[in-house]
DNA sequence: GGGTGCATGTAATGGGTTACATGATTCT
DNA sequence: AGAATCATGTAACCCATTACATGCACCC
């Protein structure tokens, strides 16, 4: 709901564009589906937080370009003044890892390797985001946009460092899984005593 | 749903205990409310993934102790074998920061300072979690539990480093906000050219 | 000819939180 | 006396995703 207001405060655009913009520029910390965007735009228009102009097109459907109103800006400012509530995280990968003693270690190993691959790709995307922000020169916004992007970058780096550490340990566990649990525990004791 | 199965695979317990356990040991990456736990336990029992035993108490309501069945373990293993889907993140703080050009910088400054305070507290909690895991000696599980806790730790550290970096920049922006936007932009240009 | 992109929208479905209700005990 | 803890459970509600529907244009 308020994301729409926030983005329209930067620039008027259509519901479709809002979807694209959300995915491309704030997708790493926020998400909104079209099944949410279109009905919410209607509600915002009904309460006069935004106004719509129809733009006819040939061959393609009409575009509804939404602009924020003064009333909308007030509502946005009011929302921005509400301290953000701590989120309830849900990390399925960690949950499965937590229960992985129930299966063989090669399952979590595969998951972490997949995670490393996708996150490495994302890391490169952040460089592009920074460059895009630098090019845009939308003055008062840019420092905030960069901070948000930087957050994603630092978090990703932390994830990758963790994943490497965890993978090393999982592979050790995997090698030991041939022996019995007691042997494995003893081996670990010995190693820890050694250093 | 499957969290319940996973936790009951470690140890039989009541719905109430499941709620406490989730909050205390996996609360940093997963959450489940009682409005979810109790109905789901009923469903799991109806499909024979778990069985219940009633434990009478004086003064307090009866406790329903749930245990996982063979069928339940199979279902858990099957679920663990499904690759975890990448989550849709939602970070309200970052979203508000992203739009903060609409307000004065002291708003995001306050939010980040609050975040730093709460996360520092959490960081200390992680030490306790590690110690608790070390004490428990629940053999095959402990390495996985430690990895999950380590994830939370590293992520927190990354957040804190980011917050310090961002706070420094926000305070700079705040000092400049007395002058006009053009002055501020010019000042930044100069600084960047200087180094 | 068939897939993809543009562009809007609705309906079904599912997931989850919050609030409420109960009732005894223990702590402040 | 009043609040908090133990312990279960239900119902109302909100939010969100997914699937579906439409229809033209463009590319292979």
Coordinates of N, CA and C (backbone and C1' of nucleotides) in Angstrom, one line a residue, chain C residues 1-3 5-9 11-12 14 16-17 19-28:
Chain C
dG1 P -1.6 -20.5 -38.4 O5' -1.6 -21.9 -37.7 C5' -0.4 -22.7 -37.8 C4' 0.5 -22.7 -36.6 C3' -0.2 -22.3 -35.3 O3' 0.3 -23.3 -34.3 C1' 1.7 -20.8 -35.7
dG2 P -0.3 -23.4 -32.9 O5' 0.9 -22.8 -32.1 C5' 2.2 -23.3 -32.2 C4' 3.2 -22.5 -31.4 C3' 2.6 -22.2 -30.0 O3' 3.7 -22.4 -29.0 C1' 3.2 -20.2 -31.1
dG3 P 3.4 -22.5 -27.5 O5' 4.3 -21.4 -26.8 C5' 5.7 -21.5 -26.9 C4' 6.3 -20.1 -26.9 C3' 6.2 -19.4 -25.6 O3' 7.5 -18.9 -25.2 C1' 5.5 -18.0 -27.5
dG5 P 9.2 -12.2 -22.0 O5' 8.4 -10.9 -22.4 C5' 8.9 -10.1 -23.5 C4' 8.0 -8.9 -23.7 C3' 7.6 -8.2 -22.5 O3' 7.7 -6.8 -22.7 C1' 5.7 -8.9 -23.7
dC6 P 7.4 -5.7 -21.6 O5' 6.0 -5.2 -21.9 C5' 5.8 -4.3 -23.0 C4' 4.3 -4.1 -23.2 C3' 3.7 -3.3 -22.0 O3' 3.1 -2.2 -22.4 C1' 2.4 -5.2 -22.7
dA7 P 2.9 -0.9 -21.5 O5' 1.8 -1.4 -20.5 C5' 0.4 -1.2 -20.9 C4' -0.6 -1.9 -20.1 C3' -0.4 -1.9 -18.6 O3' -1.1 -0.8 -18.1 C1' -1.4 -4.0 -19.4
dT8 P -1.4 -0.6 -16.5 O5' -2.7 -1.4 -16.2 C5' -3.9 -1.0 -16.9 C4' -4.9 -2.1 -16.8 C3' -5.5 -2.4 -15.4 O3' -6.6 -1.5 -15.2 C1' -5.3 -4.4 -16.8
dG9 P -7.1 -1.2 -13.7 O5' -7.6 -2.7 -13.3 C5' -8.8 -3.1 -13.8 C4' -9.0 -4.6 -13.6 C3' -9.3 -5.0 -12.2 O3' -10.7 -4.9 -11.9 C1' -8.1 -6.6 -13.6
dA11 P -14.8 -10.6 -8.8 O5' -14.3 -12.1 -8.6 C5' -14.0 -13.0 -9.7 C4' -13.5 -14.3 -9.2 C3' -14.0 -14.7 -7.8 O3' -14.3 -16.1 -7.8 C1' -11.7 -14.5 -7.7
dA12 P -14.9 -16.8 -6.5 O5' -13.8 -17.9 -6.2 C5' -13.1 -18.5 -7.3 C4' -11.9 -19.2 -6.8 C3' -12.1 -19.9 -5.4 O3' -11.4 -21.2 -5.5 C1' -10.3 -18.4 -5.2
dG14 P -6.7 -24.1 -0.7 O5' -5.5 -23.4 0.0 C5' -4.5 -22.8 -0.7 C4' -3.7 -21.8 0.1 C3' -3.5 -22.4 1.6 O3' -2.1 -22.3 1.7 C1' -4.4 -20.1 1.6
dG16 P 2.2 -19.8 7.1 O5' 1.5 -18.6 8.0 C5' 1.7 -17.3 7.6 C4' 1.0 -16.3 8.6 C3' 1.2 -16.7 10.0 O3' 2.0 -15.8 10.7 C1' -1.1 -16.2 9.5
dT17 P 2.1 -15.7 12.3 O5' 1.1 -14.5 12.7 C5' 1.1 -13.3 11.9 C4' 0.1 -12.3 12.5 C3' 0.2 -12.1 14.0 O3' 0.1 -10.7 14.2 C1' -2.0 -12.8 13.4
dA19 P -4.6 -7.5 19.3 O5' -6.0 -8.3 19.5 C5' -7.0 -8.3 18.5 C4' -8.2 -9.0 19.0 C3' -8.5 -8.9 20.5 O3' -9.9 -8.7 20.7 C1' -8.3 -11.2 20.0
dC20 P -10.4 -8.4 22.2 O5' -11.0 -9.8 22.6 C5' -12.2 -10.3 21.9 C4' -12.3 -11.8 22.3 C3' -12.6 -12.0 23.8 O3' -14.0 -12.4 23.9 C1' -11.1 -13.6 22.8
dA21 P -14.6 -12.3 25.4 O5' -14.5 -13.9 25.8 C5' -15.0 -14.9 25.0 C4' -14.6 -16.2 25.6 C3' -14.5 -16.2 27.1 O3' -15.5 -17.1 27.7 C1' -12.6 -17.2 26.2
dT22 P -15.9 -17.0 29.2 O5' -15.1 -18.3 29.8 C5' -15.0 -19.5 29.1 C4' -13.9 -20.4 29.7 C3' -13.8 -20.2 31.2 O3' -14.2 -21.4 31.9 C1' -11.7 -20.2 30.2
dG23 P -14.8 -21.3 33.4 O5' -13.6 -21.7 34.3 C5' -12.8 -22.8 34.0 C4' -11.5 -22.7 34.9 C3' -11.7 -21.9 36.1 O3' -11.0 -22.5 37.2 C1' -9.9 -21.1 35.0
dA24 P -11.5 -22.4 38.7 O5' -10.2 -22.9 39.5 C5' -9.6 -24.1 39.2 C4' -8.1 -23.9 39.2 C3' -7.6 -23.3 40.5 O3' -6.6 -24.2 41.1 C1' -6.7 -22.2 38.6
dT25 P -6.0 -23.9 42.6 O5' -4.6 -23.4 42.3 C5' -3.7 -24.0 41.4 C4' -2.5 -23.1 41.1 C3' -1.9 -22.5 42.4 O3' -0.5 -22.7 42.3 C1' -2.3 -20.8 40.8
dT26 P 0.4 -22.7 43.7 O5' 1.5 -21.6 43.4 C5' 2.0 -21.4 42.0 C4' 2.4 -20.0 41.8 C3' 3.1 -19.3 43.0 O3' 4.3 -18.7 42.6 C1' 1.4 -17.9 42.1
dC27 P 5.5 -18.3 43.6 O5' 5.9 -16.9 43.2 C5' 5.9 -16.5 41.8 C4' 5.4 -15.1 41.6 C3' 6.1 -14.1 42.5 O3' 6.7 -13.0 41.7 C1' 3.8 -13.7 42.5
dT28 P 7.8 -12.0 42.4 O5' 6.9 -10.7 42.6 C5' 6.2 -10.1 41.5 C4' 5.4 -8.9 42.0 C3' 6.1 -8.1 43.1 O3' 6.0 -6.7 42.8 C1' 3.9 -8.6 43.7

